[in-house]
Amino acid sequence: LYDKIYREIKSYDIQDIIDNSNLSYSTQSQIKNLFNHLDKLALETEIIQVSYSSLLTTDKIPESNRTILTDEEIEKVKNNRQNLTYKVILLLLYTGMRGTELFKIENKNIDLDERTIRGGIKTENGKNRIIPIHHYIFDIVQEFYNEDNKYLINNYKKVTFCANFKKIFPHHTVHETRHTFRSKLDSAGANQKCIDLLMGHKSKDVGNRVYTHKTLDELRETINLLK
């Protein structure tokens, strides 16, 4: 489309690119979003009178095949809590953090007196969120904590952990510990706003997002719903 005059580009020109791209749903959506932005600018500057990008379609969102760890698998982790890899899995299961987040947590963001972890990545809601340390993993955090080291998890590379995790649970991904965390809290009747705050998610409900503020005590009570 590079040599075309913009107002001469029709929806079927763009749709043909999307349909024949052989790209994932996510990338197809990025193409569609690009033309949404271009059309918006073209409308504002009166280059076009009709936004054809509104007619574009992409492949349907693929169904997620993610699963959560079963009670038996979680029990297996608990029964092997003396092993380094299993200790890290427990930290993930009881904080809901992404693997990348956990391996980037710095000791300066651990408060053993308040029993909290501050940190996160990826989004504004995820960064610097506070996660109370569940009593079941507090001893592991204490063991890992060393103010002389920069990171909580020291001398254990994430890539090595992921490889070891796959040996233990070949049908799971590390990220599914995060899904397990959310699922277990949801099943325990936890407040959805608290779950969102703990996971660093933006609440879908506008009222919750703007008007509801949760205290550290409420977040601690939510974490402690995990048995």
mmCIF file with all atom_site columns, C-alpha atoms in Angstrom:
data_model
loop_
_atom_site.group_PDB
_atom_site.id
_atom_site.type_symbol
_atom_site.label_atom_id
_atom_site.label_alt_id
_atom_site.label_comp_id
_atom_site.label_asym_id
_atom_site.label_entity_id
_atom_site.label_seq_id
_atom_site.pdbx_PDB_ins_code
_atom_site.Cartn_x
_atom_site.Cartn_y
_atom_site.Cartn_z
_atom_site.occupancy
_atom_site.B_iso_or_equiv
_atom_site.pdbx_formal_charge
_atom_site.auth_seq_id
_atom_site.auth_comp_id
_atom_site.auth_asym_id
_atom_site.auth_atom_id
_atom_site.pdbx_PDB_model_num
ATOM 1   C CA . LEU A 1 1   ? 0.000   0.000   0.000  1.00 0.00 ? 1   LEU A CA 1
ATOM 2   C CA . TYR A 1 2   ? 3.036   2.285   0.216  1.00 0.00 ? 2   TYR A CA 1
ATOM 3   C CA . ASP A 1 3   ? 2.556   3.953   -3.193 1.00 0.00 ? 3   ASP A CA 1
ATOM 4   C CA . LYS A 1 4   ? -1.204  4.379   -2.843 1.00 0.00 ? 4   LYS A CA 1
ATOM 5   C CA . ILE A 1 5   ? -2.845  7.686   -1.994 1.00 0.00 ? 5   ILE A CA 1
ATOM 6   C CA . TYR A 1 6   ? -4.338  7.141   1.454  1.00 0.00 ? 6   TYR A CA 1
ATOM 7   C CA . ARG A 1 7   ? -7.906  8.156   0.580  1.00 0.00 ? 7   ARG A CA 1
ATOM 8   C CA . GLU A 1 8   ? -7.891  5.554   -2.203 1.00 0.00 ? 8   GLU A CA 1
ATOM 9   C CA . ILE A 1 9   ? -7.173  2.680   0.204  1.00 0.00 ? 9   ILE A CA 1
ATOM 10  C CA . LYS A 1 10  ? -10.326 0.637   0.773  1.00 0.00 ? 10  LYS A CA 1
ATOM 11  C CA . SER A 1 11  ? -11.114 -1.836  3.551  1.00 0.00 ? 11  SER A CA 1
ATOM 12  C CA . TYR A 1 12  ? -10.616 -4.838  1.247  1.00 0.00 ? 12  TYR A CA 1
ATOM 13  C CA . ASP A 1 13  ? -7.042  -3.674  0.501  1.00 0.00 ? 13  ASP A CA 1
ATOM 14  C CA . ILE A 1 14  ? -6.170  -3.847  4.198  1.00 0.00 ? 14  ILE A CA 1
ATOM 15  C CA . GLN A 1 15  ? -8.279  -6.944  4.841  1.00 0.00 ? 15  GLN A CA 1
ATOM 16  C CA . ASP A 1 16  ? -6.394  -8.793  2.106  1.00 0.00 ? 16  ASP A CA 1
ATOM 17  C CA . ILE A 1 17  ? -3.124  -8.048  3.896  1.00 0.00 ? 17  ILE A CA 1
ATOM 18  C CA . ILE A 1 18  ? -4.481  -9.357  7.201  1.00 0.00 ? 18  ILE A CA 1
ATOM 19  C CA . ASP A 1 19  ? -6.057  -12.475 5.649  1.00 0.00 ? 19  ASP A CA 1
ATOM 20  C CA . ASN A 1 20  ? -2.893  -13.451 3.791  1.00 0.00 ? 20  ASN A CA 1
ATOM 21  C CA . SER A 1 21  ? -0.401  -12.540 6.501  1.00 0.00 ? 21  SER A CA 1
ATOM 22  C CA . ASN A 1 22  ? -0.254  -16.012 8.114  1.00 0.00 ? 22  ASN A CA 1
ATOM 23  C CA . LEU A 1 23  ? 0.376   -14.173 11.368 1.00 0.00 ? 23  LEU A CA 1
ATOM 24  C CA . SER A 1 24  ? -1.009  -14.797 14.844 1.00 0.00 ? 24  SER A CA 1
ATOM 25  C CA . TYR A 1 25  ? -4.205  -13.241 16.172 1.00 0.00 ? 25  TYR A CA 1
ATOM 26  C CA . SER A 1 26  ? -2.118  -10.835 18.248 1.00 0.00 ? 26  SER A CA 1
ATOM 27  C CA . THR A 1 27  ? -0.108  -9.534  15.267 1.00 0.00 ? 27  THR A CA 1
ATOM 28  C CA . GLN A 1 28  ? -3.189  -9.308  13.063 1.00 0.00 ? 28  GLN A CA 1
ATOM 29  C CA . SER A 1 29  ? -4.749  -7.134  15.771 1.00 0.00 ? 29  SER A CA 1
ATOM 30  C CA . GLN A 1 30  ? -1.693  -4.872  15.722 1.00 0.00 ? 30  GLN A CA 1
ATOM 31  C CA . ILE A 1 31  ? -2.141  -4.362  11.965 1.00 0.00 ? 31  ILE A CA 1
ATOM 32  C CA . LYS A 1 32  ? -5.796  -3.527  12.521 1.00 0.00 ? 32  LYS A CA 1
ATOM 33  C CA . ASN A 1 33  ? -4.926  -1.124  15.348 1.00 0.00 ? 33  ASN A CA 1
ATOM 34  C CA . LEU A 1 34  ? -2.337  0.602   13.169 1.00 0.00 ? 34  LEU A CA 1
ATOM 35  C CA . PHE A 1 35  ? -4.973  1.381   10.544 1.00 0.00 ? 35  PHE A CA 1
ATOM 36  C CA . ASN A 1 36  ? -7.415  2.506   13.234 1.00 0.00 ? 36  ASN A CA 1
ATOM 37  C CA . HIS A 1 37  ? -4.870  5.120   14.293 1.00 0.00 ? 37  HIS A CA 1
ATOM 38  C CA . LEU A 1 38  ? -4.072  6.127   10.714 1.00 0.00 ? 38  LEU A CA 1
ATOM 39  C CA . ASP A 1 39  ? -7.763  6.522   9.917  1.00 0.00 ? 39  ASP A CA 1
ATOM 40  C CA . LYS A 1 40  ? -8.289  8.630   13.032 1.00 0.00 ? 40  LYS A CA 1
ATOM 41  C CA . LEU A 1 41  ? -5.535  11.007  11.923 1.00 0.00 ? 41  LEU A CA 1
ATOM 42  C CA . ALA A 1 42  ? -6.843  11.003  8.333  1.00 0.00 ? 42  ALA A CA 1
ATOM 43  C CA . LEU A 1 43  ? -10.354 11.864  9.537  1.00 0.00 ? 43  LEU A CA 1
ATOM 44  C CA . GLU A 1 44  ? -9.079  14.672  11.759 1.00 0.00 ? 44  GLU A CA 1
ATOM 45  C CA . THR A 1 45  ? -7.141  16.179  8.861  1.00 0.00 ? 45  THR A CA 1
ATOM 46  C CA . GLU A 1 46  ? -10.048 15.629  6.425  1.00 0.00 ? 46  GLU A CA 1
ATOM 47  C CA . ILE A 1 47  ? -8.036  13.356  4.175  1.00 0.00 ? 47  ILE A CA 1
ATOM 48  C CA . ILE A 1 48  ? -10.884 10.820  4.337  1.00 0.00 ? 48  ILE A CA 1
ATOM 49  C CA . GLN A 1 49  ? -14.572 11.013  5.203  1.00 0.00 ? 49  GLN A CA 1
ATOM 50  C CA . VAL A 1 50  ? -15.090 7.317   6.007  1.00 0.00 ? 50  VAL A CA 1
ATOM 51  C CA . SER A 1 51  ? -13.064 5.103   8.321  1.00 0.00 ? 51  SER A CA 1
ATOM 52  C CA . TYR A 1 52  ? -12.708 1.790   6.529  1.00 0.00 ? 52  TYR A CA 1
ATOM 53  C CA . SER A 1 53  ? -10.574 0.330   9.311  1.00 0.00 ? 53  SER A CA 1
ATOM 54  C CA . SER A 1 54  ? -13.755 -0.100  11.378 1.00 0.00 ? 54  SER A CA 1
ATOM 55  C CA . LEU A 1 55  ? -14.804 -2.823  8.917  1.00 0.00 ? 55  LEU A CA 1
ATOM 56  C CA . LEU A 1 56  ? -11.643 -4.908  9.369  1.00 0.00 ? 56  LEU A CA 1
ATOM 57  C CA . THR A 1 57  ? -11.741 -8.344  10.987 1.00 0.00 ? 57  THR A CA 1
ATOM 58  C CA . THR A 1 58  ? -9.069  -10.615 12.441 1.00 0.00 ? 58  THR A CA 1
ATOM 59  C CA . ASP A 1 59  ? -8.931  -14.234 13.474 1.00 0.00 ? 59  ASP A CA 1
ATOM 60  C CA . LYS A 1 60  ? -10.785 -15.104 16.664 1.00 0.00 ? 60  LYS A CA 1
ATOM 61  C CA . ILE A 1 61  ? -8.904  -15.090 19.950 1.00 0.00 ? 61  ILE A CA 1
ATOM 62  C CA . PRO A 1 62  ? -7.535  -18.624 20.363 1.00 0.00 ? 62  PRO A CA 1
ATOM 63  C CA . GLU A 1 63  ? -8.831  -20.581 23.322 1.00 0.00 ? 63  GLU A CA 1
ATOM 64  C CA . SER A 1 64  ? -6.392  -20.753 26.196 1.00 0.00 ? 64  SER A CA 1
ATOM 65  C CA . ASN A 1 65  ? -4.952  -24.167 26.948 1.00 0.00 ? 65  ASN A CA 1
ATOM 66  C CA . ARG A 1 66  ? -3.481  -23.116 30.258 1.00 0.00 ? 66  ARG A CA 1
ATOM 67  C CA . THR A 1 67  ? -4.216  -25.315 33.241 1.00 0.00 ? 67  THR A CA 1
ATOM 68  C CA . ILE A 1 68  ? -3.631  -24.927 36.951 1.00 0.00 ? 68  ILE A CA 1
ATOM 69  C CA . LEU A 1 69  ? -1.659  -27.223 39.218 1.00 0.00 ? 69  LEU A CA 1
ATOM 70  C CA . THR A 1 70  ? -3.810  -29.888 40.837 1.00 0.00 ? 70  THR A CA 1
ATOM 71  C CA . ASP A 1 71  ? -4.021  -30.355 44.604 1.00 0.00 ? 71  ASP A CA 1
ATOM 72  C CA . GLU A 1 72  ? -1.900  -33.493 44.214 1.00 0.00 ? 72  GLU A CA 1
ATOM 73  C CA . GLU A 1 73  ? 0.782   -31.574 42.322 1.00 0.00 ? 73  GLU A CA 1
ATOM 74  C CA . ILE A 1 74  ? 0.792   -28.798 44.911 1.00 0.00 ? 74  ILE A CA 1
ATOM 75  C CA . GLU A 1 75  ? 1.119   -31.437 47.635 1.00 0.00 ? 75  GLU A CA 1
ATOM 76  C CA . LYS A 1 76  ? 4.119   -32.842 45.762 1.00 0.00 ? 76  LYS A CA 1
ATOM 77  C CA . VAL A 1 77  ? 5.740   -29.408 45.882 1.00 0.00 ? 77  VAL A CA 1
ATOM 78  C CA . LYS A 1 78  ? 5.065   -29.078 49.596 1.00 0.00 ? 78  LYS A CA 1
ATOM 79  C CA . ASN A 1 79  ? 6.487   -32.521 50.321 1.00 0.00 ? 79  ASN A CA 1
ATOM 80  C CA . ASN A 1 80  ? 9.758   -31.525 48.633 1.00 0.00 ? 80  ASN A CA 1
ATOM 81  C CA . ARG A 1 81  ? 10.137  -28.065 50.102 1.00 0.00 ? 81  ARG A CA 1
ATOM 82  C CA . GLN A 1 82  ? 13.747  -28.745 51.132 1.00 0.00 ? 82  GLN A CA 1
ATOM 83  C CA . ASN A 1 83  ? 14.723  -28.774 47.442 1.00 0.00 ? 83  ASN A CA 1
ATOM 84  C CA . LEU A 1 84  ? 15.758  -25.432 45.889 1.00 0.00 ? 84  LEU A CA 1
ATOM 85  C CA . THR A 1 85  ? 13.560  -25.727 42.803 1.00 0.00 ? 85  THR A CA 1
ATOM 86  C CA . TYR A 1 86  ? 10.509  -26.658 44.871 1.00 0.00 ? 86  TYR A CA 1
ATOM 87  C CA . LYS A 1 87  ? 11.176  -23.711 47.190 1.00 0.00 ? 87  LYS A CA 1
ATOM 88  C CA . VAL A 1 88  ? 11.031  -21.328 44.233 1.00 0.00 ? 88  VAL A CA 1
ATOM 89  C CA . ILE A 1 89  ? 7.829   -22.990 43.006 1.00 0.00 ? 89  ILE A CA 1
ATOM 90  C CA . LEU A 1 90  ? 6.300   -22.387 46.443 1.00 0.00 ? 90  LEU A CA 1
ATOM 91  C CA . LEU A 1 91  ? 7.266   -18.722 46.261 1.00 0.00 ? 91  LEU A CA 1
ATOM 92  C CA . LEU A 1 92  ? 5.455   -18.476 42.926 1.00 0.00 ? 92  LEU A CA 1
ATOM 93  C CA . LEU A 1 93  ? 2.378   -20.348 44.153 1.00 0.00 ? 93  LEU A CA 1
ATOM 94  C CA . TYR A 1 94  ? 2.024   -18.177 47.256 1.00 0.00 ? 94  TYR A CA 1
ATOM 95  C CA . THR A 1 95  ? 2.807   -14.768 45.705 1.00 0.00 ? 95  THR A CA 1
ATOM 96  C CA . GLY A 1 96  ? 1.234   -15.058 42.260 1.00 0.00 ? 96  GLY A CA 1
ATOM 97  C CA . MET A 1 97  ? 4.309   -13.440 40.733 1.00 0.00 ? 97  MET A CA 1
ATOM 98  C CA . ARG A 1 98  ? 5.559   -14.131 37.241 1.00 0.00 ? 98  ARG A CA 1
ATOM 99  C CA . GLY A 1 99  ? 8.780   -16.102 37.114 1.00 0.00 ? 99  GLY A CA 1
ATOM 100 C CA . THR A 1 100 ? 10.592  -13.132 35.607 1.00 0.00 ? 100 THR A CA 1
ATOM 101 C CA . GLU A 1 101 ? 9.271   -10.876 38.380 1.00 0.00 ? 101 GLU A CA 1
ATOM 102 C CA . LEU A 1 102 ? 10.387  -13.175 41.164 1.00 0.00 ? 102 LEU A CA 1
ATOM 103 C CA . PHE A 1 103 ? 13.914  -13.508 39.819 1.00 0.00 ? 103 PHE A CA 1
ATOM 104 C CA . LYS A 1 104 ? 14.190  -9.706  39.607 1.00 0.00 ? 104 LYS A CA 1
ATOM 105 C CA . ILE A 1 105 ? 12.983  -9.000  43.156 1.00 0.00 ? 105 ILE A CA 1
ATOM 106 C CA . GLU A 1 106 ? 15.710  -7.119  44.995 1.00 0.00 ? 106 GLU A CA 1
ATOM 107 C CA . ASN A 1 107 ? 16.416  -7.621  48.684 1.00 0.00 ? 107 ASN A CA 1
ATOM 108 C CA . LYS A 1 108 ? 15.939  -3.906  49.311 1.00 0.00 ? 108 LYS A CA 1
ATOM 109 C CA . ASN A 1 109 ? 12.260  -4.447  48.430 1.00 0.00 ? 109 ASN A CA 1
ATOM 110 C CA . ILE A 1 110 ? 11.806  -7.175  51.029 1.00 0.00 ? 110 ILE A CA 1
ATOM 111 C CA . ASP A 1 111 ? 10.504  -6.030  54.418 1.00 0.00 ? 111 ASP A CA 1
ATOM 112 C CA . LEU A 1 112 ? 10.852  -8.919  56.859 1.00 0.00 ? 112 LEU A CA 1
ATOM 113 C CA . ASP A 1 113 ? 9.383   -6.881  59.713 1.00 0.00 ? 113 ASP A CA 1
ATOM 114 C CA . GLU A 1 114 ? 6.234   -6.005  57.770 1.00 0.00 ? 114 GLU A CA 1
ATOM 115 C CA . ARG A 1 115 ? 6.414   -9.336  55.943 1.00 0.00 ? 115 ARG A CA 1
ATOM 116 C CA . THR A 1 116 ? 5.913   -7.785  52.535 1.00 0.00 ? 116 THR A CA 1
ATOM 117 C CA . ILE A 1 117 ? 7.443   -7.908  49.075 1.00 0.00 ? 117 ILE A CA 1
ATOM 118 C CA . ARG A 1 118 ? 7.351   -4.819  46.892 1.00 0.00 ? 118 ARG A CA 1
ATOM 119 C CA . GLY A 1 119 ? 7.976   -5.097  43.215 1.00 0.00 ? 119 GLY A CA 1
ATOM 120 C CA . GLY A 1 120 ? 6.857   -6.239  39.818 1.00 0.00 ? 120 GLY A CA 1
ATOM 121 C CA . ILE A 1 121 ? 7.230   -5.597  36.124 1.00 0.00 ? 121 ILE A CA 1
ATOM 122 C CA . LYS A 1 122 ? 5.305   -5.178  32.891 1.00 0.00 ? 122 LYS A CA 1
ATOM 123 C CA . THR A 1 123 ? 2.512   -2.697  33.709 1.00 0.00 ? 123 THR A CA 1
ATOM 124 C CA . GLU A 1 124 ? 2.017   0.388   35.874 1.00 0.00 ? 124 GLU A CA 1
ATOM 125 C CA . ASN A 1 125 ? -0.397  -1.611  38.024 1.00 0.00 ? 125 ASN A CA 1
ATOM 126 C CA . GLY A 1 126 ? 2.156   -4.381  38.400 1.00 0.00 ? 126 GLY A CA 1
ATOM 127 C CA . LYS A 1 127 ? 5.179   -2.271  39.252 1.00 0.00 ? 127 LYS A CA 1
ATOM 128 C CA . ASN A 1 128 ? 5.804   -1.551  42.928 1.00 0.00 ? 128 ASN A CA 1
ATOM 129 C CA . ARG A 1 129 ? 2.753   -3.469  44.085 1.00 0.00 ? 129 ARG A CA 1
ATOM 130 C CA . ILE A 1 130 ? 2.835   -4.832  47.624 1.00 0.00 ? 130 ILE A CA 1
ATOM 131 C CA . ILE A 1 131 ? 2.431   -8.552  48.249 1.00 0.00 ? 131 ILE A CA 1
ATOM 132 C CA . PRO A 1 132 ? 2.155   -9.744  51.871 1.00 0.00 ? 132 PRO A CA 1
ATOM 133 C CA . ILE A 1 133 ? 4.349   -12.768 52.537 1.00 0.00 ? 133 ILE A CA 1
ATOM 134 C CA . HIS A 1 134 ? 2.229   -15.814 53.358 1.00 0.00 ? 134 HIS A CA 1
ATOM 135 C CA . HIS A 1 135 ? 3.250   -17.489 56.610 1.00 0.00 ? 135 HIS A CA 1
ATOM 136 C CA . TYR A 1 136 ? 3.858   -20.792 54.788 1.00 0.00 ? 136 TYR A CA 1
ATOM 137 C CA . ILE A 1 137 ? 6.712   -19.339 52.694 1.00 0.00 ? 137 ILE A CA 1
ATOM 138 C CA . PHE A 1 138 ? 8.099   -16.825 55.187 1.00 0.00 ? 138 PHE A CA 1
ATOM 139 C CA . ASP A 1 139 ? 10.910  -19.167 56.235 1.00 0.00 ? 139 ASP A CA 1
ATOM 140 C CA . ILE A 1 140 ? 11.933  -19.593 52.573 1.00 0.00 ? 140 ILE A CA 1
ATOM 141 C CA . VAL A 1 141 ? 12.065  -15.817 52.091 1.00 0.00 ? 141 VAL A CA 1
ATOM 142 C CA . GLN A 1 142 ? 14.139  -15.519 55.272 1.00 0.00 ? 142 GLN A CA 1
ATOM 143 C CA . GLU A 1 143 ? 16.494  -18.216 54.028 1.00 0.00 ? 143 GLU A CA 1
ATOM 144 C CA . PHE A 1 144 ? 16.977  -16.536 50.632 1.00 0.00 ? 144 PHE A CA 1
ATOM 145 C CA . TYR A 1 145 ? 17.250  -13.025 52.034 1.00 0.00 ? 145 TYR A CA 1
ATOM 146 C CA . ASN A 1 146 ? 20.771  -11.640 52.266 1.00 0.00 ? 146 ASN A CA 1
ATOM 147 C CA . GLU A 1 147 ? 21.217  -7.896  52.249 1.00 0.00 ? 147 GLU A CA 1
ATOM 148 C CA . ASP A 1 148 ? 24.717  -8.363  50.838 1.00 0.00 ? 148 ASP A CA 1
ATOM 149 C CA . ASN A 1 149 ? 23.144  -9.703  47.642 1.00 0.00 ? 149 ASN A CA 1
ATOM 150 C CA . LYS A 1 150 ? 21.178  -7.574  45.203 1.00 0.00 ? 150 LYS A CA 1
ATOM 151 C CA . TYR A 1 151 ? 18.475  -10.120 44.414 1.00 0.00 ? 151 TYR A CA 1
ATOM 152 C CA . LEU A 1 152 ? 16.383  -12.333 46.654 1.00 0.00 ? 152 LEU A CA 1
ATOM 153 C CA . ILE A 1 153 ? 17.138  -15.381 44.525 1.00 0.00 ? 153 ILE A CA 1
ATOM 154 C CA . ASN A 1 154 ? 20.892  -15.543 44.164 1.00 0.00 ? 154 ASN A CA 1
ATOM 155 C CA . ASN A 1 155 ? 23.118  -18.062 42.354 1.00 0.00 ? 155 ASN A CA 1
ATOM 156 C CA . TYR A 1 156 ? 20.166  -19.739 40.638 1.00 0.00 ? 156 TYR A CA 1
ATOM 157 C CA . LYS A 1 157 ? 19.487  -18.652 37.071 1.00 0.00 ? 157 LYS A CA 1
ATOM 158 C CA . LYS A 1 158 ? 15.917  -18.376 35.833 1.00 0.00 ? 158 LYS A CA 1
ATOM 159 C CA . VAL A 1 159 ? 16.709  -20.463 32.745 1.00 0.00 ? 159 VAL A CA 1
ATOM 160 C CA . THR A 1 160 ? 18.001  -23.271 34.971 1.00 0.00 ? 160 THR A CA 1
ATOM 161 C CA . PHE A 1 161 ? 14.912  -23.062 37.163 1.00 0.00 ? 161 PHE A CA 1
ATOM 162 C CA . CYS A 1 162 ? 12.603  -23.223 34.140 1.00 0.00 ? 162 CYS A CA 1
ATOM 163 C CA . ALA A 1 163 ? 14.394  -26.312 32.854 1.00 0.00 ? 163 ALA A CA 1
ATOM 164 C CA . ASN A 1 164 ? 14.119  -27.989 36.266 1.00 0.00 ? 164 ASN A CA 1
ATOM 165 C CA . PHE A 1 165 ? 10.451  -26.992 36.537 1.00 0.00 ? 165 PHE A CA 1
ATOM 166 C CA . LYS A 1 166 ? 9.742   -28.649 33.189 1.00 0.00 ? 166 LYS A CA 1
ATOM 167 C CA . LYS A 1 167 ? 11.352  -31.866 34.421 1.00 0.00 ? 167 LYS A CA 1
ATOM 168 C CA . ILE A 1 168 ? 9.042   -31.873 37.446 1.00 0.00 ? 168 ILE A CA 1
ATOM 169 C CA . PHE A 1 169 ? 5.894   -30.750 35.616 1.00 0.00 ? 169 PHE A CA 1
ATOM 170 C CA . PRO A 1 170 ? 6.330   -31.479 31.882 1.00 0.00 ? 170 PRO A CA 1
ATOM 171 C CA . HIS A 1 171 ? 2.680   -30.634 31.162 1.00 0.00 ? 171 HIS A CA 1
ATOM 172 C CA . HIS A 1 172 ? 2.760   -27.243 32.871 1.00 0.00 ? 172 HIS A CA 1
ATOM 173 C CA . THR A 1 173 ? 4.449   -23.892 32.304 1.00 0.00 ? 173 THR A CA 1
ATOM 174 C CA . VAL A 1 174 ? 5.953   -21.742 35.031 1.00 0.00 ? 174 VAL A CA 1
ATOM 175 C CA . HIS A 1 175 ? 3.300   -19.113 34.301 1.00 0.00 ? 175 HIS A CA 1
ATOM 176 C CA . GLU A 1 176 ? 0.594   -21.582 35.295 1.00 0.00 ? 176 GLU A CA 1
ATOM 177 C CA . THR A 1 177 ? 1.652   -21.192 38.926 1.00 0.00 ? 177 THR A CA 1
ATOM 178 C CA . ARG A 1 178 ? 0.282   -17.654 38.571 1.00 0.00 ? 178 ARG A CA 1
ATOM 179 C CA . HIS A 1 179 ? -3.011  -18.975 37.209 1.00 0.00 ? 179 HIS A CA 1
ATOM 180 C CA . THR A 1 180 ? -3.090  -21.433 40.093 1.00 0.00 ? 180 THR A CA 1
ATOM 181 C CA . PHE A 1 181 ? -2.645  -18.578 42.584 1.00 0.00 ? 181 PHE A CA 1
ATOM 182 C CA . ARG A 1 182 ? -5.583  -16.659 41.136 1.00 0.00 ? 182 ARG A CA 1
ATOM 183 C CA . SER A 1 183 ? -7.793  -19.730 40.834 1.00 0.00 ? 183 SER A CA 1
ATOM 184 C CA . LYS A 1 184 ? -7.189  -20.802 44.431 1.00 0.00 ? 184 LYS A CA 1
ATOM 185 C CA . LEU A 1 185 ? -7.953  -17.314 45.768 1.00 0.00 ? 185 LEU A CA 1
ATOM 186 C CA . ASP A 1 186 ? -11.081 -17.104 43.644 1.00 0.00 ? 186 ASP A CA 1
ATOM 187 C CA . SER A 1 187 ? -12.261 -20.500 44.915 1.00 0.00 ? 187 SER A CA 1
ATOM 188 C CA . ALA A 1 188 ? -11.629 -19.332 48.480 1.00 0.00 ? 188 ALA A CA 1
ATOM 189 C CA . GLY A 1 189 ? -13.995 -16.397 47.933 1.00 0.00 ? 189 GLY A CA 1
ATOM 190 C CA . ALA A 1 190 ? -11.364 -13.670 47.889 1.00 0.00 ? 190 ALA A CA 1
ATOM 191 C CA . ASN A 1 191 ? -12.325 -10.109 47.001 1.00 0.00 ? 191 ASN A CA 1
ATOM 192 C CA . GLN A 1 192 ? -11.692 -9.595  43.267 1.00 0.00 ? 192 GLN A CA 1
ATOM 193 C CA . LYS A 1 193 ? -10.204 -6.153  43.788 1.00 0.00 ? 193 LYS A CA 1
ATOM 194 C CA . CYS A 1 194 ? -7.685  -7.604  46.249 1.00 0.00 ? 194 CYS A CA 1
ATOM 195 C CA . ILE A 1 195 ? -6.799  -10.376 43.791 1.00 0.00 ? 195 ILE A CA 1
ATOM 196 C CA . ASP A 1 196 ? -6.226  -7.768  41.063 1.00 0.00 ? 196 ASP A CA 1
ATOM 197 C CA . LEU A 1 197 ? -4.004  -5.709  43.378 1.00 0.00 ? 197 LEU A CA 1
ATOM 198 C CA . LEU A 1 198 ? -1.944  -8.728  44.411 1.00 0.00 ? 198 LEU A CA 1
ATOM 199 C CA . MET A 1 199 ? -1.441  -9.794  40.801 1.00 0.00 ? 199 MET A CA 1
ATOM 200 C CA . GLY A 1 200 ? -0.827  -6.303  39.485 1.00 0.00 ? 200 GLY A CA 1
ATOM 201 C CA . HIS A 1 201 ? -3.895  -6.372  37.258 1.00 0.00 ? 201 HIS A CA 1
ATOM 202 C CA . LYS A 1 202 ? -6.067  -3.410  36.384 1.00 0.00 ? 202 LYS A CA 1
ATOM 203 C CA . SER A 1 203 ? -9.606  -3.930  37.658 1.00 0.00 ? 203 SER A CA 1
ATOM 204 C CA . LYS A 1 204 ? -12.079 -4.309  34.810 1.00 0.00 ? 204 LYS A CA 1
ATOM 205 C CA . ASP A 1 205 ? -14.797 -2.591  36.791 1.00 0.00 ? 205 ASP A CA 1
ATOM 206 C CA . VAL A 1 206 ? -14.374 1.200   36.657 1.00 0.00 ? 206 VAL A CA 1
ATOM 207 C CA . GLY A 1 207 ? -15.919 1.672   40.105 1.00 0.00 ? 207 GLY A CA 1
ATOM 208 C CA . ASN A 1 208 ? -13.506 -0.791  41.638 1.00 0.00 ? 208 ASN A CA 1
ATOM 209 C CA . ARG A 1 209 ? -10.607 0.803   39.814 1.00 0.00 ? 209 ARG A CA 1
ATOM 210 C CA . VAL A 1 210 ? -11.321 4.380   40.864 1.00 0.00 ? 210 VAL A CA 1
ATOM 211 C CA . TYR A 1 211 ? -13.120 4.278   44.192 1.00 0.00 ? 211 TYR A CA 1
ATOM 212 C CA . THR A 1 212 ? -12.030 1.123   46.010 1.00 0.00 ? 212 THR A CA 1
ATOM 213 C CA . HIS A 1 213 ? -8.873  1.302   48.101 1.00 0.00 ? 213 HIS A CA 1
ATOM 214 C CA . LYS A 1 214 ? -7.612  -1.745  49.945 1.00 0.00 ? 214 LYS A CA 1
ATOM 215 C CA . THR A 1 215 ? -5.382  -1.686  52.989 1.00 0.00 ? 215 THR A CA 1
ATOM 216 C CA . LEU A 1 216 ? -2.361  -3.875  53.617 1.00 0.00 ? 216 LEU A CA 1
ATOM 217 C CA . ASP A 1 217 ? -4.354  -5.757  56.264 1.00 0.00 ? 217 ASP A CA 1
ATOM 218 C CA . GLU A 1 218 ? -7.026  -6.606  53.696 1.00 0.00 ? 218 GLU A CA 1
ATOM 219 C CA . LEU A 1 219 ? -4.390  -7.829  51.251 1.00 0.00 ? 219 LEU A CA 1
ATOM 220 C CA . ARG A 1 220 ? -2.839  -9.903  54.030 1.00 0.00 ? 220 ARG A CA 1
ATOM 221 C CA . GLU A 1 221 ? -6.209  -11.446 54.850 1.00 0.00 ? 221 GLU A CA 1
ATOM 222 C CA . THR A 1 222 ? -6.646  -12.280 51.179 1.00 0.00 ? 222 THR A CA 1
ATOM 223 C CA . ILE A 1 223 ? -3.234  -13.958 50.905 1.00 0.00 ? 223 ILE A CA 1
ATOM 224 C CA . ASN A 1 224 ? -3.963  -15.972 54.029 1.00 0.00 ? 224 ASN A CA 1
ATOM 225 C CA . LEU A 1 225 ? -7.012  -17.507 52.353 1.00 0.00 ? 225 LEU A CA 1
ATOM 226 C CA . LEU A 1 226 ? -4.487  -19.763 50.645 1.00 0.00 ? 226 LEU A CA 1
ATOM 227 C CA . LYS A 1 227 ? -4.199  -22.920 52.715 1.00 0.00 ? 227 LYS A CA 1
#
